[in-house]
């Protein structure tokens, strides 16, 4: 039996890697029949006087939302409940996501928790967090 060098085919190797990557993605991503997590989109910005957080919560009722602050972290919890209707028609696609959610945001600065205000309008939760008074440096005169 004669043995020789095999020629390496980089394209065959790339194709093998692509197949492995596709298989990995299929295992990690939920299928159409699996439940997807509801994670609302968040926008946070800071002004001179406050931190403003806006959370998109379409289809969520105000009474199903809870906002709290602890250890300079903002907690936004809630639930988007599924609207159940008796249907005799065949469902072809369901892309809307339902279920409980929680977003935990680290606040960039200390806030005055007694003056925090939250408003829910048109599916958007807006939280205004006034910044806490930070003691400024004061020079002490030496006598």
GROMACS .gro file of N, CA and C in nm:
model
  429
    1UNK      N    1   0.084  -0.116   0.000
    1UNK     CA    2   0.000   0.000   0.000
    1UNK      C    3   0.089   0.123   0.000
    2UNK      N    4   0.053   0.213  -0.080
    2UNK     CA    5   0.133   0.333  -0.098
    2UNK      C    6   0.069   0.449  -0.021
    3UNK      N    7   0.147   0.519   0.055
    3UNK     CA    8   0.098   0.634   0.130
    3UNK      C    9   0.161   0.760   0.075
    4UNK      N   10   0.080   0.862   0.067
    4UNK     CA   11   0.132   0.989   0.017
    4UNK      C   12   0.071   1.104   0.096
    5UNK      N   13   0.111   1.218   0.062
    5UNK     CA   14   0.058   1.337   0.128
    5UNK      C   15  -0.080   1.368   0.074
    6UNK      N   16  -0.170   1.406   0.164
    6UNK     CA   17  -0.303   1.448   0.121
    6UNK      C   18  -0.300   1.598   0.099
    7UNK      N   19  -0.368   1.642   0.001
    7UNK     CA   20  -0.378   1.785  -0.023
    7UNK      C   21  -0.486   1.843   0.067
    8UNK      N   22  -0.453   1.952   0.132
    8UNK     CA   23  -0.548   2.017   0.220
    8UNK      C   24  -0.637   2.108   0.137
    9UNK      N   25  -0.769   2.093   0.160
    9UNK     CA   26  -0.866   2.173   0.087
    9UNK      C   27  -0.927   2.274   0.184
   10UNK      N   28  -0.886   2.401   0.177
   10UNK     CA   29  -0.938   2.498   0.274
   10UNK      C   30  -1.089   2.520   0.259
   11UNK      N   31  -1.143   2.504   0.139
   11UNK     CA   32  -1.286   2.525   0.120
   11UNK      C   33  -1.369   2.415   0.186
   12UNK      N   34  -1.320   2.295   0.185
   12UNK     CA   35  -1.389   2.186   0.253
   12UNK      C   36  -1.388   2.210   0.404
   13UNK      N   37  -1.278   2.262   0.454
   13UNK     CA   38  -1.269   2.292   0.597
   13UNK      C   39  -1.365   2.405   0.635
   14UNK      N   40  -1.375   2.507   0.552
   14UNK     CA   41  -1.468   2.617   0.577
   14UNK      C   42  -1.613   2.567   0.575
   15UNK      N   43  -1.644   2.478   0.485
   15UNK     CA   44  -1.780   2.422   0.478
   15UNK      C   45  -1.811   2.341   0.603
   16UNK      N   46  -1.716   2.267   0.656
   16UNK     CA   47  -1.736   2.192   0.779
   16UNK      C   48  -1.761   2.286   0.896
   17UNK      N   49  -1.684   2.394   0.904
   17UNK     CA   50  -1.701   2.492   1.011
   17UNK      C   51  -1.839   2.558   1.000
   18UNK      N   52  -1.883   2.591   0.879
   18UNK     CA   53  -2.014   2.653   0.860
   18UNK      C   54  -2.126   2.560   0.907
   19UNK      N   55  -2.115   2.430   0.873
   19UNK     CA   56  -2.217   2.334   0.917
   19UNK      C   57  -2.221   2.323   1.069
   20UNK      N   58  -2.105   2.322   1.133
   20UNK     CA   59  -2.099   2.315   1.279
   20UNK      C   60  -2.158   2.441   1.342
   21UNK      N   61  -2.129   2.556   1.282
   21UNK     CA   62  -2.182   2.682   1.333
   21UNK      C   63  -2.335   2.686   1.319
   22UNK      N   64  -2.387   2.642   1.205
   22UNK     CA   65  -2.532   2.637   1.185
   22UNK      C   66  -2.598   2.544   1.287
   23UNK      N   67  -2.536   2.431   1.314
   23UNK     CA   68  -2.590   2.337   1.411
   23UNK      C   69  -2.592   2.399   1.551
   24UNK      N   70  -2.485   2.470   1.586
   24UNK     CA   71  -2.477   2.536   1.715
   24UNK      C   72  -2.587   2.643   1.729
   25UNK      N   73  -2.608   2.723   1.625
   25UNK     CA   74  -2.713   2.825   1.629
   25UNK      C   75  -2.851   2.763   1.645
   26UNK      N   76  -2.876   2.652   1.578
   26UNK     CA   77  -3.005   2.585   1.591
   26UNK      C   78  -3.029   2.537   1.733
   27UNK      N   79  -2.924   2.489   1.799
   27UNK     CA   80  -2.938   2.440   1.935
   27UNK      C   81  -2.961   2.554   2.034
   28UNK      N   82  -2.898   2.670   2.010
   28UNK     CA   83  -2.907   2.781   2.103
   28UNK      C   84  -3.031   2.868   2.084
   29UNK      N   85  -3.081   2.878   1.962
   29UNK     CA   86  -3.196   2.965   1.938
   29UNK      C   87  -3.326   2.887   1.956
   30UNK      N   88  -3.426   2.954   2.016
   30UNK     CA   89  -3.553   2.885   2.036
   30UNK      C   90  -3.625   2.863   1.903
   31UNK      N   91  -3.688   2.750   1.893
   31UNK     CA   92  -3.768   2.721   1.774
   31UNK      C   93  -3.900   2.794   1.781
   32UNK      N   94  -3.981   2.781   1.678
   32UNK     CA   95  -4.110   2.851   1.676
   32UNK      C   96  -4.203   2.800   1.784
   33UNK      N   97  -4.184   2.678   1.828
   33UNK     CA   98  -4.274   2.623   1.930
   33UNK      C   99  -4.225   2.648   2.072
   34UNK      N  100  -4.104   2.704   2.087
   34UNK     CA  101  -4.050   2.730   2.220
   34UNK      C  102  -4.086   2.871   2.265
   35UNK      N  103  -4.097   2.890   2.395
   35UNK     CA  104  -4.131   3.020   2.451
   35UNK      C  105  -4.012   3.114   2.445
   36UNK      N  106  -4.038   3.238   2.404
   36UNK     CA  107  -3.933   3.339   2.400
   36UNK      C  108  -3.951   3.434   2.518
   37UNK      N  109  -3.842   3.486   2.567
   37UNK     CA  110  -3.847   3.577   2.681
   37UNK      C  111  -3.886   3.716   2.635
   38UNK      N  112  -3.965   3.784   2.716
   38UNK     CA  113  -4.006   3.920   2.688
   38UNK      C  114  -3.911   4.013   2.760
   39UNK      N  115  -3.833   4.088   2.686
   39UNK     CA  116  -3.739   4.184   2.745
   39UNK      C  117  -3.764   4.320   2.679
   40UNK      N  118  -3.836   4.409   2.749
   40UNK     CA  119  -3.869   4.537   2.689
   40UNK      C  120  -3.746   4.623   2.662
   41UNK      N  121  -3.755   4.702   2.554
   41UNK     CA  122  -3.646   4.792   2.517
   41UNK      C  123  -3.639   4.909   2.614
   42UNK      N  124  -3.517   4.950   2.648
   42UNK     CA  125  -3.496   5.055   2.747
   42UNK      C  126  -3.406   5.163   2.688
   43UNK      N  127  -3.437   5.287   2.724
   43UNK     CA  128  -3.353   5.402   2.688
   43UNK      C  129  -3.325   5.479   2.816
   44UNK      N  130  -3.199   5.510   2.844
   44UNK     CA  131  -3.164   5.585   2.965
   44UNK      C  132  -3.071   5.698   2.925
   45UNK      N  133  -3.104   5.819   2.972
   45UNK     CA  134  -3.014   5.932   2.949
   45UNK      C  135  -3.012   6.020   3.073
   46UNK      N  136  -2.913   6.109   3.076
   46UNK     CA  137  -2.889   6.191   3.194
   46UNK      C  138  -2.886   6.337   3.155
   47UNK      N  139  -2.950   6.421   3.236
   47UNK     CA  140  -2.941   6.565   3.220
   47UNK      C  141  -2.865   6.620   3.340
   48UNK      N  142  -2.857   6.751   3.351
   48UNK     CA  143  -2.787   6.811   3.465
   48UNK      C  144  -2.854   6.778   3.597
   49UNK      N  145  -2.988   6.765   3.595
   49UNK     CA  146  -3.062   6.750   3.720
   49UNK      C  147  -3.120   6.611   3.745
   50UNK      N  148  -3.131   6.528   3.641
   50UNK     CA  149  -3.199   6.400   3.659
   50UNK      C  150  -3.151   6.294   3.560
   51UNK      N  151  -3.191   6.171   3.591
   51UNK     CA  152  -3.173   6.058   3.501
   51UNK      C  153  -3.312   6.022   3.452
   52UNK      N  154  -3.325   6.000   3.322
   52UNK     CA  155  -3.455   5.967   3.264
   52UNK      C  156  -3.444   5.828   3.201
   53UNK      N  157  -3.540   5.743   3.237
   53UNK     CA  158  -3.545   5.607   3.182
   53UNK      C  159  -3.679   5.590   3.113
   54UNK      N  160  -3.675   5.544   2.987
   54UNK     CA  161  -3.798   5.515   2.913
   54UNK      C  162  -3.797   5.368   2.875
   55UNK      N  163  -3.911   5.303   2.901
   55UNK     CA  164  -3.922   5.159   2.876
   55UNK      C  165  -4.043   5.135   2.786
   56UNK      N  166  -4.023   5.066   2.675
   56UNK     CA  167  -4.133   5.033   2.584
   56UNK      C  168  -4.207   4.911   2.636
   57UNK      N  169  -4.336   4.930   2.667
   57UNK     CA  170  -4.417   4.821   2.722
   57UNK      C  171  -4.552   4.813   2.652
   58UNK      N  172  -4.553   4.794   2.520
   58UNK     CA  173  -4.681   4.785   2.450
   58UNK      C  174  -4.759   4.661   2.493
   59UNK      N  175  -4.888   4.680   2.517
   59UNK     CA  176  -4.972   4.568   2.556
   59UNK      C  177  -4.966   4.532   2.703
   60UNK      N  178  -4.887   4.606   2.782
   60UNK     CA  179  -4.878   4.580   2.926
   60UNK      C  180  -4.967   4.680   2.997
   61UNK      N  181  -5.043   4.633   3.095
   61UNK     CA  182  -5.130   4.721   3.172
   61UNK      C  183  -5.051   4.783   3.287
   62UNK      N  184  -5.088   4.906   3.320
   62UNK     CA  185  -5.021   4.981   3.426
   62UNK      C  186  -5.017   4.905   3.557
   63UNK      N  187  -5.126   4.835   3.591
   63UNK     CA  188  -5.131   4.762   3.718
   63UNK      C  189  -5.042   4.638   3.720
   64UNK      N  190  -4.986   4.601   3.605
   64UNK     CA  191  -4.897   4.485   3.597
   64UNK      C  192  -4.749   4.525   3.594
   65UNK      N  193  -4.720   4.650   3.632
   65UNK     CA  194  -4.582   4.701   3.630
   65UNK      C  195  -4.543   4.740   3.773
   66UNK      N  196  -4.419   4.707   3.810
   66UNK     CA  197  -4.365   4.743   3.941
   66UNK      C  198  -4.227   4.805   3.921
   67UNK      N  199  -4.203   4.919   3.985
   67UNK     CA  200  -4.074   4.989   3.976
   67UNK      C  201  -4.022   5.007   4.117
   68UNK      N  202  -3.894   4.974   4.138
   68UNK     CA  203  -3.833   4.995   4.270
   68UNK      C  204  -3.684   5.029   4.253
   69UNK      N  205  -3.628   5.086   4.358
   69UNK     CA  206  -3.485   5.122   4.359
   69UNK      C  207  -3.423   5.065   4.486
   70UNK      N  208  -3.309   4.999   4.468
   70UNK     CA  209  -3.236   4.945   4.583
   70UNK      C  210  -3.087   4.941   4.547
   71UNK      N  211  -3.005   4.991   4.638
   71UNK     CA  212  -2.859   4.990   4.620
   71UNK      C  213  -2.816   5.049   4.486
   72UNK      N  214  -2.874   5.164   4.451
   72UNK     CA  215  -2.842   5.235   4.327
   72UNK      C  216  -2.871   5.154   4.200
   73UNK      N  217  -2.968   5.062   4.212
   73UNK     CA  218  -3.013   4.981   4.098
   73UNK      C  219  -3.162   5.007   4.079
   74UNK      N  220  -3.205   5.022   3.954
   74UNK     CA  221  -3.345   5.043   3.921
   74UNK      C  222  -3.402   4.910   3.874
   75UNK      N  223  -3.509   4.865   3.939
   75UNK     CA  224  -3.573   4.738   3.905
   75UNK      C  225  -3.707   4.768   3.840
   76UNK      N  226  -3.728   4.712   3.722
   76UNK     CA  227  -3.855   4.726   3.651
   76UNK      C  228  -3.905   4.585   3.625
   77UNK      N  229  -4.018   4.551   3.688
   77UNK     CA  230  -4.074   4.416   3.676
   77UNK      C  231  -4.217   4.427   3.628
   78UNK      N  232  -4.263   4.321   3.566
   78UNK     CA  233  -4.402   4.321   3.525
   78UNK      C  234  -4.438   4.195   3.450
   79UNK      N  235  -4.555   4.200   3.391
   79UNK     CA  236  -4.602   4.085   3.314
   79UNK      C  237  -4.689   4.133   3.199
   80UNK      N  238  -4.663   4.077   3.082
   80UNK     CA  239  -4.747   4.101   2.964
   80UNK      C  240  -4.831   3.975   2.949
   81UNK      N  241  -4.960   3.991   2.979
   81UNK     CA  242  -5.048   3.875   2.979
   81UNK      C  243  -5.105   3.851   2.840
   82UNK      N  244  -5.118   3.723   2.807
   82UNK     CA  245  -5.171   3.683   2.678
   82UNK      C  246  -5.322   3.707   2.675
   83UNK      N  247  -5.367   3.763   2.564
   83UNK     CA  248  -5.511   3.783   2.545
   83UNK      C  249  -5.569   3.656   2.486
   84UNK      N  250  -5.650   3.589   2.562
   84UNK     CA  251  -5.709   3.462   2.516
   84UNK      C  252  -5.846   3.486   2.455
   85UNK      N  253  -5.862   3.438   2.336
   85UNK     CA  254  -5.992   3.443   2.270
   85UNK      C  255  -6.019   3.305   2.212
   86UNK      N  256  -6.142   3.267   2.216
   86UNK     CA  257  -6.181   3.138   2.160
   86UNK      C  258  -6.185   3.155   2.008
   87UNK      N  259  -6.101   3.083   1.938
   87UNK     CA  260  -6.096   3.095   1.792
   87UNK      C  261  -6.115   2.958   1.730
   88UNK      N  262  -6.189   2.958   1.625
   88UNK     CA  263  -6.209   2.833   1.552
   88UNK      C  264  -6.121   2.828   1.429
   89UNK      N  265  -6.051   2.938   1.403
   89UNK     CA  266  -5.964   2.945   1.287
   89UNK      C  267  -5.826   2.886   1.319
   90UNK      N  268  -5.755   2.848   1.216
   90UNK     CA  269  -5.621   2.793   1.232
   90UNK      C  270  -5.521   2.908   1.248
   91UNK      N  271  -5.435   2.897   1.348
   91UNK     CA  272  -5.331   2.998   1.370
   91UNK      C  273  -5.211   2.961   1.285
   92UNK      N  274  -5.164   3.058   1.207
   92UNK     CA  275  -5.050   3.032   1.118
   92UNK      C  276  -4.918   3.086   1.172
   93UNK      N  277  -4.925   3.190   1.253
   93UNK     CA  278  -4.800   3.248   1.304
   93UNK      C  279  -4.829   3.322   1.434
   94UNK      N  280  -4.741   3.305   1.532
   94UNK     CA  281  -4.749   3.380   1.657
   94UNK      C  282  -4.610   3.435   1.684
   95UNK      N  283  -4.595   3.567   1.675
   95UNK     CA  284  -4.467   3.631   1.699
   95UNK      C  285  -4.470   3.722   1.821
   96UNK      N  286  -4.587   3.748   1.873
   96UNK     CA  287  -4.598   3.831   1.992
   96UNK      C  288  -4.548   3.751   2.112
   97UNK      N  289  -4.481   3.820   2.203
   97UNK     CA  290  -4.420   3.754   2.318
   97UNK      C  291  -4.495   3.797   2.444
   98UNK      N  292  -4.521   3.700   2.530
   98UNK     CA  293  -4.593   3.724   2.655
   98UNK      C  294  -4.512   3.667   2.770
   99UNK      N  295  -4.548   3.711   2.889
   99UNK     CA  296  -4.486   3.654   3.007
   99UNK      C  297  -4.431   3.759   3.101
  100UNK      N  298  -4.367   3.713   3.206
  100UNK     CA  299  -4.308   3.801   3.305
  100UNK      C  300  -4.175   3.854   3.255
  101UNK      N  301  -4.140   3.974   3.300
  101UNK     CA  302  -4.013   4.033   3.261
  101UNK      C  303  -3.954   4.106   3.381
  102UNK      N  304  -3.823   4.127   3.376
  102UNK     CA  305  -3.753   4.207   3.476
  102UNK      C  306  -3.632   4.268   3.409
  103UNK      N  307  -3.618   4.398   3.426
  103UNK     CA  308  -3.498   4.468   3.380
  103UNK      C  309  -3.436   4.532   3.503
  104UNK      N  310  -3.307   4.517   3.518
  104UNK     CA  311  -3.233   4.575   3.630
  104UNK      C  312  -3.126   4.665   3.570
  105UNK      N  313  -3.134   4.794   3.604
  105UNK     CA  314  -3.042   4.893   3.547
  105UNK      C  315  -2.958   4.955   3.657
  106UNK      N  316  -2.830   4.960   3.634
  106UNK     CA  317  -2.740   5.027   3.727
  106UNK      C  318  -2.746   5.177   3.699
  107UNK      N  319  -2.776   5.255   3.801
  107UNK     CA  320  -2.786   5.399   3.783
  107UNK      C  321  -2.647   5.461   3.785
  108UNK      N  322  -2.621   5.556   3.695
  108UNK     CA  323  -2.486   5.612   3.683
  108UNK      C  324  -2.447   5.706   3.797
  109UNK      N  325  -2.544   5.748   3.878
  109UNK     CA  326  -2.516   5.837   3.989
  109UNK      C  327  -2.621   5.817   4.097
  110UNK      N  328  -2.595   5.866   4.216
  110UNK     CA  329  -2.692   5.857   4.325
  110UNK      C  330  -2.815   5.940   4.291
  111UNK      N  331  -2.933   5.891   4.330
  111UNK     CA  332  -3.057   5.964   4.303
  111UNK      C  333  -3.133   5.986   4.433
  112UNK      N  334  -3.221   6.085   4.430
  112UNK     CA  335  -3.308   6.116   4.544
  112UNK      C  336  -3.432   6.029   4.530
  113UNK      N  337  -3.437   5.918   4.601
  113UNK     CA  338  -3.546   5.821   4.583
  113UNK      C  339  -3.681   5.876   4.628
  114UNK      N  340  -3.683   5.976   4.715
  114UNK     CA  341  -3.810   6.032   4.761
  114UNK      C  342  -3.881   6.115   4.654
  115UNK      N  343  -3.809   6.157   4.552
  115UNK     CA  344  -3.868   6.244   4.450
  115UNK      C  345  -3.877   6.178   4.312
  116UNK      N  346  -3.862   6.048   4.305
  116UNK     CA  347  -3.871   5.977   4.177
  116UNK      C  348  -4.017   5.978   4.129
  117UNK      N  349  -4.036   6.003   3.999
  117UNK     CA  350  -4.170   6.005   3.942
  117UNK      C  351  -4.174   5.910   3.822
  118UNK      N  352  -4.286   5.839   3.811
  118UNK     CA  353  -4.304   5.745   3.699
  118UNK      C  354  -4.440   5.773   3.635
  119UNK      N  355  -4.442   5.772   3.501
  119UNK     CA  356  -4.565   5.794   3.426
  119UNK      C  357  -4.574   5.690   3.315
  120UNK      N  358  -4.692   5.636   3.296
  120UNK     CA  359  -4.714   5.534   3.192
  120UNK      C  360  -4.816   5.589   3.093
  121UNK      N  361  -4.772   5.608   2.968
  121UNK     CA  362  -4.858   5.667   2.867
  121UNK      C  363  -4.825   5.608   2.731
  122UNK      N  364  -4.929   5.566   2.660
  122UNK     CA  365  -4.916   5.513   2.523
  122UNK      C  366  -4.815   5.400   2.513
  123UNK      N  367  -4.812   5.312   2.614
  123UNK     CA  368  -4.724   5.196   2.611
  123UNK      C  369  -4.580   5.225   2.645
  124UNK      N  370  -4.551   5.347   2.694
  124UNK     CA  371  -4.414   5.383   2.731
  124UNK      C  372  -4.413   5.425   2.878
  125UNK      N  373  -4.329   5.360   2.956
  125UNK     CA  374  -4.309   5.395   3.096
  125UNK      C  375  -4.192   5.492   3.102
  126UNK      N  376  -4.216   5.610   3.160
  126UNK     CA  377  -4.110   5.710   3.175
  126UNK      C  378  -4.085   5.731   3.324
  127UNK      N  379  -3.960   5.711   3.364
  127UNK     CA  380  -3.921   5.726   3.505
  127UNK      C  381  -3.821   5.841   3.512
  128UNK      N  382  -3.850   5.938   3.597
  128UNK     CA  383  -3.761   6.052   3.616
  128UNK      C  384  -3.701   6.043   3.756
  129UNK      N  385  -3.569   6.034   3.762
  129UNK     CA  386  -3.497   6.015   3.887
  129UNK      C  387  -3.409   6.137   3.914
  130UNK      N  388  -3.452   6.228   4.002
  130UNK     CA  389  -3.369   6.346   4.033
  130UNK      C  390  -3.237   6.303   4.097
  131UNK      N  391  -3.131   6.368   4.056
  131UNK     CA  392  -3.000   6.337   4.113
  131UNK      C  393  -2.993   6.385   4.257
  132UNK      N  394  -2.925   6.309   4.339
  132UNK     CA  395  -2.905   6.347   4.479
  132UNK      C  396  -2.803   6.460   4.485
  133UNK      N  397  -2.822   6.546   4.583
  133UNK     CA  398  -2.726   6.655   4.603
  133UNK      C  399  -2.592   6.594   4.644
  134UNK      N  400  -2.493   6.622   4.566
  134UNK     CA  401  -2.359   6.573   4.597
  134UNK      C  402  -2.283   6.685   4.666
  135UNK      N  403  -2.224   6.653   4.776
  135UNK     CA  404  -2.151   6.758   4.847
  135UNK      C  405  -2.031   6.801   4.763
  136UNK      N  406  -2.026   6.932   4.741
  136UNK     CA  407  -1.916   6.986   4.661
  136UNK      C  408  -1.797   7.009   4.751
  137UNK      N  409  -1.683   7.014   4.688
  137UNK     CA  410  -1.560   7.038   4.765
  137UNK      C  411  -1.564   7.179   4.822
  138UNK      N  412  -1.531   7.187   4.948
  138UNK     CA  413  -1.529   7.317   5.015
  138UNK      C  414  -1.392   7.335   5.079
  139UNK      N  415  -1.332   7.449   5.047
  139UNK     CA  416  -1.201   7.477   5.107
  139UNK      C  417  -1.223   7.533   5.246
  140UNK      N  418  -1.145   7.483   5.337
  140UNK     CA  419  -1.152   7.525   5.476
  140UNK      C  420  -1.037   7.620   5.504
  141UNK      N  421  -1.071   7.736   5.556
  141UNK     CA  422  -0.967   7.834   5.589
  141UNK      C  423  -0.898   7.791   5.719
  142UNK      N  424  -0.769   7.795   5.717
  142UNK     CA  425  -0.690   7.759   5.835
  142UNK      C  426  -0.653   7.885   5.908
  143UNK      N  427  -0.684   7.890   6.035
  143UNK     CA  428  -0.656   8.011   6.116
  143UNK      C  429  -0.539   7.990   6.207
   0.00000   0.00000   0.00000
